[in-house]
Coordinates of C-alpha atoms and ligand atoms in Angstrom, one line a residue:
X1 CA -14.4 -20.3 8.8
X2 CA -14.2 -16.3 8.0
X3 CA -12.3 -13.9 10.4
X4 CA -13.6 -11.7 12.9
X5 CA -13.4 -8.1 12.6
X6 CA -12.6 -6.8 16.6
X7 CA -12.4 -3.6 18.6
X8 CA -8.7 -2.2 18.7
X9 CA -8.9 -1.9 22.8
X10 CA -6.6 -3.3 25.5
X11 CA -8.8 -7.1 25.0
X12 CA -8.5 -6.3 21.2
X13 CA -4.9 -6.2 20.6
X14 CA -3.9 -8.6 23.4
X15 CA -6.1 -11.1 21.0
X16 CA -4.0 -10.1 18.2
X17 CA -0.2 -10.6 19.8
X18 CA -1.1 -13.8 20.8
X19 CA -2.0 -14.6 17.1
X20 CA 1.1 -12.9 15.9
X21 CA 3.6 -14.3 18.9
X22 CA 1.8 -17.8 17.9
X23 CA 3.1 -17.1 14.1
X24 CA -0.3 -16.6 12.7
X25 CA -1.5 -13.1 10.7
X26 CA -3.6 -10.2 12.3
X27 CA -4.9 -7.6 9.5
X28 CA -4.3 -4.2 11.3
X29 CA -5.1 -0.6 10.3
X30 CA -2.1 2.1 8.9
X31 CA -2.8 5.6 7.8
X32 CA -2.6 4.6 4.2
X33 CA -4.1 0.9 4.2
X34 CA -4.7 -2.0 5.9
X35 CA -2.0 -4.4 6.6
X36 CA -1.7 -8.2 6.9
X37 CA 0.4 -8.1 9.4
X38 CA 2.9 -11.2 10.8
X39 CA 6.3 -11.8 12.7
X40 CA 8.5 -10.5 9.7
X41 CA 11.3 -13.5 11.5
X42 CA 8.8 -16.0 11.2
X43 CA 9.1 -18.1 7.3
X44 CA 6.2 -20.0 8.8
X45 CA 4.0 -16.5 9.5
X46 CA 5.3 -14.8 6.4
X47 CA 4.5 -17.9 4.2
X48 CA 0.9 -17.8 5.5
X49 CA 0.9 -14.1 4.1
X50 CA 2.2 -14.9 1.1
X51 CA -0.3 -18.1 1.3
X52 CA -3.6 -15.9 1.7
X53 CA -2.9 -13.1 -0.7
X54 CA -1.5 -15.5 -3.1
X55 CA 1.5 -13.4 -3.7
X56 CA 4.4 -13.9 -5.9
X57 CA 7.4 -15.4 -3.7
X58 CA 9.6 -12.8 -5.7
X59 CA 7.5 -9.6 -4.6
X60 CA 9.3 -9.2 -1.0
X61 CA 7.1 -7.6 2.1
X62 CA 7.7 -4.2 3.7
X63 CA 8.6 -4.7 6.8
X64 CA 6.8 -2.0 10.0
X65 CA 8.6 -0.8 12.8
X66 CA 7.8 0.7 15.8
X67 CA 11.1 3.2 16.4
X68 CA 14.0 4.3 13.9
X69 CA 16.2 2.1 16.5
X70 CA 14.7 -0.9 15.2
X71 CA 14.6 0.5 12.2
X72 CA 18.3 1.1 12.1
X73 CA 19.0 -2.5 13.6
X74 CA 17.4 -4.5 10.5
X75 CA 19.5 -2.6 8.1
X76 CA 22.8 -2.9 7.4
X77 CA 24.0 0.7 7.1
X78 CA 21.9 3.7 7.8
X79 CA 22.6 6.0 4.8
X80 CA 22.2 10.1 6.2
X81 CA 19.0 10.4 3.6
X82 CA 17.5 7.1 6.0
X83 CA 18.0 9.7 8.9
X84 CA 16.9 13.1 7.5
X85 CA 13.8 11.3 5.8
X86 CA 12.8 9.4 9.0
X87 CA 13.4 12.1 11.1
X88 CA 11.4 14.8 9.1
X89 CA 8.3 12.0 7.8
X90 CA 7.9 8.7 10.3
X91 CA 5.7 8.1 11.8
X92 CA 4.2 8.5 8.2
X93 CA 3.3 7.2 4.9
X94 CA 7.1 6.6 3.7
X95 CA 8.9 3.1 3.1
X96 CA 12.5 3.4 2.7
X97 CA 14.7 0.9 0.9
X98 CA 18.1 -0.1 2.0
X99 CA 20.4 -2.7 2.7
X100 CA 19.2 -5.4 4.9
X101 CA 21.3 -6.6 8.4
X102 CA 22.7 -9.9 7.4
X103 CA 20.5 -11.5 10.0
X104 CA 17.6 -11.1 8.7
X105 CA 15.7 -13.8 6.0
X106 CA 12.1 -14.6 6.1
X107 CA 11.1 -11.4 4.8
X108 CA 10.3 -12.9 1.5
X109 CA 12.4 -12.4 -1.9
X110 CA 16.0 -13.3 -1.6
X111 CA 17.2 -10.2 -2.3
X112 CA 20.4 -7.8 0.4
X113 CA 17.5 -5.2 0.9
X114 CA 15.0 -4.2 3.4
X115 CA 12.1 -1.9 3.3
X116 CA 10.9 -0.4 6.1
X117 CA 8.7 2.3 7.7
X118 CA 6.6 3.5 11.0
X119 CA 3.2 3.8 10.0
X120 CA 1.1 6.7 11.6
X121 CA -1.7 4.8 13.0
X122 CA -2.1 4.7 17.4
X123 CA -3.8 1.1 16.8
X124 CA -0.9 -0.2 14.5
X125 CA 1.9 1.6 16.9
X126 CA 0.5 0.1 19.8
X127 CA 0.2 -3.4 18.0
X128 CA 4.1 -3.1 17.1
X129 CA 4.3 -1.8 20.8
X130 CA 2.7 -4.5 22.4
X131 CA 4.0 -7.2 20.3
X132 CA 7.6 -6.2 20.4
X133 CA 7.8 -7.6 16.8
X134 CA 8.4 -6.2 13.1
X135 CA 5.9 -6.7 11.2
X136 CA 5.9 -7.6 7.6
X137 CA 3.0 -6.5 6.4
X138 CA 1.8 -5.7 2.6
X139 CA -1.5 -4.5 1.7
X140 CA -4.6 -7.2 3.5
X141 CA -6.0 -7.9 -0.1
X142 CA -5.9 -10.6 -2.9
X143 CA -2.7 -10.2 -4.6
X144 CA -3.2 -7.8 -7.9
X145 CA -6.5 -7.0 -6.0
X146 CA -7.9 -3.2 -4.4
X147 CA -6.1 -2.8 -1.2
X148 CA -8.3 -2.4 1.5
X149 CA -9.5 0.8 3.5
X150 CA -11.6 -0.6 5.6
X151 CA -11.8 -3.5 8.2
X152 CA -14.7 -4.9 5.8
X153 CA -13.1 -4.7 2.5
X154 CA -10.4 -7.0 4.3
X155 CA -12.6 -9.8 5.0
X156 CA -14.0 -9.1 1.8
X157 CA -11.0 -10.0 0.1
X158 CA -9.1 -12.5 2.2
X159 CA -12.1 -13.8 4.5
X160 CA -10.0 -16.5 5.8
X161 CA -7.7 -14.0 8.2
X162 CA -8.0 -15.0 11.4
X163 CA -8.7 -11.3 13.1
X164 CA -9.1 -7.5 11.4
X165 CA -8.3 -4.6 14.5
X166 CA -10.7 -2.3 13.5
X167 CA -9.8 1.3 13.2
X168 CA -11.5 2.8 10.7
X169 CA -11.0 4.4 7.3
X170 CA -7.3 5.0 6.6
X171 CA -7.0 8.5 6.0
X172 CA -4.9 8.6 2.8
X173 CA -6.9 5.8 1.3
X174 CA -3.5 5.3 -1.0
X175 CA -0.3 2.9 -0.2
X176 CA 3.0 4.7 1.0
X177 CA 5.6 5.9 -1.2
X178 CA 8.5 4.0 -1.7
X179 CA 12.2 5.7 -1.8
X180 CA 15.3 3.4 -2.3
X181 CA 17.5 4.9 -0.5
X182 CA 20.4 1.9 -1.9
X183 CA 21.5 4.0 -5.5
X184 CA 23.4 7.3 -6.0
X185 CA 20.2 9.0 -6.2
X186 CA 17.1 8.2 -4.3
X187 CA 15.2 6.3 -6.9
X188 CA 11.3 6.5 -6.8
X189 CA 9.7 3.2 -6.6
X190 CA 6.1 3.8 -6.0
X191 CA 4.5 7.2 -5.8
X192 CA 2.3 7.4 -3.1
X193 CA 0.4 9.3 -0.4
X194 CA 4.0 11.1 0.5
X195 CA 4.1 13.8 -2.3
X196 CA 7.4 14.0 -3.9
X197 CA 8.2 17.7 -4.0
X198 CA 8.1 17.1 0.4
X199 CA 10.9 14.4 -0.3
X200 CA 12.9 16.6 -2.6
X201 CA 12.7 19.4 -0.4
X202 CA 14.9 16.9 1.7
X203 CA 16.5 15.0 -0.4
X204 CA 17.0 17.4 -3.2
X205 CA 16.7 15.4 -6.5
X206 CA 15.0 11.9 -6.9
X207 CA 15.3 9.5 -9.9
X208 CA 12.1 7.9 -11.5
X209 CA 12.4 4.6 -13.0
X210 CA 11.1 3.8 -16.2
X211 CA 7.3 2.9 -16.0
X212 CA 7.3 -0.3 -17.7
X213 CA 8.4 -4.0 -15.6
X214 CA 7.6 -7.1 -16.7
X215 CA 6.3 -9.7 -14.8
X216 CA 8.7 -12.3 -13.1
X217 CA 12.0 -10.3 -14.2
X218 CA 14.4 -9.1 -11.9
X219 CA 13.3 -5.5 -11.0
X220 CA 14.0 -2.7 -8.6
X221 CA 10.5 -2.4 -7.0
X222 CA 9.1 -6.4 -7.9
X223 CA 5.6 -5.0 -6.8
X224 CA 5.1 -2.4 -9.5
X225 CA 3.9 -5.4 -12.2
X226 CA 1.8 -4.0 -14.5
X227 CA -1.2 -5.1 -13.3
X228 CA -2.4 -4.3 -9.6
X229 CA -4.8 -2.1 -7.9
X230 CA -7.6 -3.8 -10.1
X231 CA -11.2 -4.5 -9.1
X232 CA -13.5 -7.1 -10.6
X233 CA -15.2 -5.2 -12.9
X234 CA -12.8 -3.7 -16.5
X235 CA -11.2 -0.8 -15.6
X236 CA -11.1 1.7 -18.7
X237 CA -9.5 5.3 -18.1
X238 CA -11.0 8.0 -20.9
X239 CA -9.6 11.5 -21.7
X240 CA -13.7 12.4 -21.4
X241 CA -16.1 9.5 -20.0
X242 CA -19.0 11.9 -22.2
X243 CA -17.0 10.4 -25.2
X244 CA -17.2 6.2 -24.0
X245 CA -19.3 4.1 -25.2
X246 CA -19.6 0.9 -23.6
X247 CA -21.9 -2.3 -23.0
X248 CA -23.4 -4.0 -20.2
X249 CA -23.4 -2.3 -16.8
X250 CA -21.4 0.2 -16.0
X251 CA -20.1 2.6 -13.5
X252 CA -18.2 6.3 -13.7
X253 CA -16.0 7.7 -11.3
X254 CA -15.1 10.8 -12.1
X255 CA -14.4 14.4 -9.8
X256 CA -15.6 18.0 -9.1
X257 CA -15.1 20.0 -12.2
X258 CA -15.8 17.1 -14.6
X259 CA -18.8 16.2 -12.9
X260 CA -22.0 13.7 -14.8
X261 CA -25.1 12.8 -13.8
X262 CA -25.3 9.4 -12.6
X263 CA -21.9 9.2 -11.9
X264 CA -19.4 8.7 -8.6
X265 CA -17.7 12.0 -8.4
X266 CA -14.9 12.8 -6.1
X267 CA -12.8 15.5 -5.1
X268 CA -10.7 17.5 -6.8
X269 CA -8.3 17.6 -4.8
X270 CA -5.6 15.1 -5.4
X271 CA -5.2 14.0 -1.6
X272 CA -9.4 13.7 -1.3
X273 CA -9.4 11.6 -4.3
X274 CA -7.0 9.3 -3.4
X275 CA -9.0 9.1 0.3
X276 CA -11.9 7.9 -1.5
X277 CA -10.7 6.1 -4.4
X278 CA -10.4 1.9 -3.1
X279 CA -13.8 2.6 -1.4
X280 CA -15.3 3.9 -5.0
X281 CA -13.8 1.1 -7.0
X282 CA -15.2 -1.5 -4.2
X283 CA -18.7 0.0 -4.1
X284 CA -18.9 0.4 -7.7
X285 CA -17.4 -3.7 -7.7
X286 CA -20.4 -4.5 -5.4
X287 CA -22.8 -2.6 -7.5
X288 CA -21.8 -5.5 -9.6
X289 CA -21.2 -3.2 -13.1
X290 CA -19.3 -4.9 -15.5
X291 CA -17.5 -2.0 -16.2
X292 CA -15.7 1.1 -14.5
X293 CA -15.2 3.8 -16.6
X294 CA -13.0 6.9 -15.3
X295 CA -12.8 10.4 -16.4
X296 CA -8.4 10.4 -16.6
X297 CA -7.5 12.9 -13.7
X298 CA -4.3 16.1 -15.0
X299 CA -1.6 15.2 -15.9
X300 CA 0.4 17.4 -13.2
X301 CA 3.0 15.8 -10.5
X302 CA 0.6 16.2 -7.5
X303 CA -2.4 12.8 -9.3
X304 CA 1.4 11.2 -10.0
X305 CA 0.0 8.5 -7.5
X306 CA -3.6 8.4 -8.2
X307 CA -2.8 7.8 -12.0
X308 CA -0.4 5.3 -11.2
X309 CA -3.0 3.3 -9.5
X310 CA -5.7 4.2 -11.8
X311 CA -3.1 3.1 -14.4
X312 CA -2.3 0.0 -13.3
X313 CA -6.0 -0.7 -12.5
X314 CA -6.9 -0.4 -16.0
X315 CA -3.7 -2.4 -17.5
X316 CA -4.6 -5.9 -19.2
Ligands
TXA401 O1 1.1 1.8 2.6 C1 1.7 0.8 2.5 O2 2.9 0.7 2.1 C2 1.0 -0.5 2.9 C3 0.7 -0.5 4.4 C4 0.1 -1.8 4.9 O3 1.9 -0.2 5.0 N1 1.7 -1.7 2.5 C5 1.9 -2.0 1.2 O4 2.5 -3.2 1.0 O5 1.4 -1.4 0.2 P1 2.6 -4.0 -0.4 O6 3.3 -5.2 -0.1 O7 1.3 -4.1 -1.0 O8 3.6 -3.1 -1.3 C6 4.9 -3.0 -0.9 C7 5.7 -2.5 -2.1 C8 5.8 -3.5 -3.2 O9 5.7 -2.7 -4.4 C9 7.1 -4.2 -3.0 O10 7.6 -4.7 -4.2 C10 7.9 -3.1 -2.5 O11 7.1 -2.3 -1.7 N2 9.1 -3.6 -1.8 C11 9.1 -4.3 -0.6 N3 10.3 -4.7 -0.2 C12 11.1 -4.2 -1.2 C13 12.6 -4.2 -1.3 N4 13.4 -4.8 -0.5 N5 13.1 -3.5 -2.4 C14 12.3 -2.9 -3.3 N6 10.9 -2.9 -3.2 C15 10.4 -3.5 -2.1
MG402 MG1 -0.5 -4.2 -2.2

C-alpha cells in the first residue's frame, strides 16, 4: 500500500488529525522541508517515525509547536536568548535547543533536552492548530537520504506514509538552523536556512562546534553524522568540475558564474541555490547518473549551509 498525497483544505487536514490523534504519521509541508509529522507524546507514533525513516534511536526528533506558550511549557527553563530569538525569528526556520520539562519522554534519544521551533508554513500552523498536538517531526525521507521538498519526493522516499498535505515547494529548500541555547554560548549545531550573522545580530557571538562526529558516540547535535543529505548516485564536490574526470553516467550541478554546457546550473545566490538544491540532486538521482559531480560553491559564511550539506552529501 503507498500513501496518498491530499489537498491541505478544511477535508485535507481533518483526514490528517485523525491520523495523528489515532497515533499514526502525516507527512506535512514547513518552509524549509517536509516533515513526518506524529504526536511527539506518543512512543507508539514516534517509533513508527523512527520505524519508516529507519533512524538511529540515538538521533532525537525536533519537536514543532504552534505558539511560544507551548513552546515554553515543554522546556524546563526558558533562557532570555529562547525569548529574544523566538520573538525576533518564529514563526521561521530556527530550532532552539534547551532543557526539556521533566514530563516529557517519547521524543526519542534519552537525553534532558528538547528542540523546538514554529515552522512558517499556514498548512503546517493550521495542522499544529487543529490537532492541538506537538509534533515531532524530522525531515519525511530515508534516514541519511535527500530530504524532501516536495509532496512527491516524500512518497518517493518513504512510500509507505499513510498521507502527504500537499503544499507545495518549501521555499528555503534547506533544513532549519539549529542553536543550542543549553551552553555559555549559543553553540551552532547545524547551519541552515537562518543565516548566522541575523542570530548574532541577536545573540551577539555564537560558538561552532568542531566539524567532525562519529557515528554512534555521544554528541551535541547526534544528527550531524558524517554522512547525510546523500542521493543515490556518488556525490563528488570539485574545486573546477572542467578539471573531473569520471566514468559512467554523470551529472553536474553547478551555478551562474561557473556555468557548463550540459550541466544543472543554479543561482548564485546562496538562498536560490539552496531553494533548488534537493530538487537538483533528485532529478539528477532519477536521471539515473551514476555520478553527481559539483562545482564547490565560495568559501564565504553566507554557502556555510549549502556546503555543509553538499559536504556531507559527498562524505563516504
Ligand atoms: O527544517 C527542519 O528542521 C526540518 C523541518 C521538518 O522542520 N526538520 C529536520 O529534522 O530537519 P531532522 O530530524 O531531519 O533534523 C533535526 C536535527 C538533527 O540534526 C538532530 O540531531 C537535531 O536536530 N536535534 C534534535 N533534537 C535535538 C536535541 N535535543 N539536541 C541536539 N540536537 C537535536
Ligand atoms: Mg533530516
Amino acid at each position: 500500500m503507498t500513501g496518498r498525497i491530499v489537498q491541505p483544505d478544511d477535508a485535507g487536514i481533518a483526514e490528517a488529525v485523525a491520523l495523528l490523534r489515532a497515533g499514526s504519521v502525516v507527512a506535512f509541508p514547513t518552509e524549509t522541508v517536509y516533515g513526518l509529522g506524529a504526536d511527539a507524546f506518543s512512543h507508539k507514533a514516534v517509533g513508527e517515525i523512527y520505524r519508516l525513516k529507519n533512524r538511529p534511536s540515538w538521533n532525537p526528533l525536533i519537536v514543532h509547536v504552534a505558539t511560544v506558550e507551548v513552546a515554553r511549557d515543554l522546556a524546563a527553563g526558558w533562557p532570555i536568548n529562547a525569548d529574544k530569538l523566538a520573538a525576533e525569528f518564529w514563526p521561521g526556520p530556527l530550532t532552539l535547543v534547551v532543557r526539556r520539562a521533566t514530563h516529557l519522554t517519547g521524543v526519542g534519544a534519552d537525553n534532558d533536552t528538547i528542540a523546538l521551533r514554529i515552522p512558517a508554513h499556514d498548512v503546517a500552523l493550521r495542522l499544529l492548530a487543529a490537532s492541538e498536538l506537538p509534533l515531532a517531526a524530522p525531515s519525511a525521507n530515508r534516514s541519511e537520504g535527500i530530504s524532501p521538498t516536495t509532496a512527491a519526493h516524500v512518497l518517493r522516499s518513504l512510500p509507505d506514509v499513510p498521507l502527504v498535505l500537499d503544499g507545495g515547494p518549501s521555499s528555503w529548500g534547506i533544513e532549519s538552523t539549529v542553536l543550542d541555547l543549553t551552553t555559555d554560548v549559543p553553540t551552532l549545531l547545524r547551519p541552515g536556512a537562518l543565516a548566522l550573522r541575523a542570530l548574532r545580530d541577536v545573540t551577539g557571538a555564537i560558538a561552532l562546534r568542531g566539524a567532525e562526529t562519529v557515528d554512534g558516540a555521544a554528541r551535541p547535535s547526534p544528527g550531524m553524522s558524517k554522512r547525510h543529505y546523500a542521493p543515490r548516485a556518488t556525490l563528488v564536490l570539485a574545486k573546477d568540475v572542467r578539471d573531473v574526470e569520471v566514468d559512467g553516467p554523470v551529472g553536474v550541478l553547478t551555478y551562474e558564474g561557473a556555468a557548463l554546457d550540459g550541466a544543472e546550473i543554479l543561482s548564485a545566490d546562496p538562498r536560490e541555490y539552496a531553494a533548488d538544491l534537493y530538487a537538483a540532486l533528485h532529478r539528477l538521482d532519477d536521471a539515473g547518473v551514476a555520478t553527481i559531480l559539483v562545482q564547490e560553491p565560495p568559501q564565504t559564511e553566507d554557502w556555510l549551509a549549502v556546503r555543509d550539506r553538499l559536504g556531507r552529501a559527498a562524505a563516504k
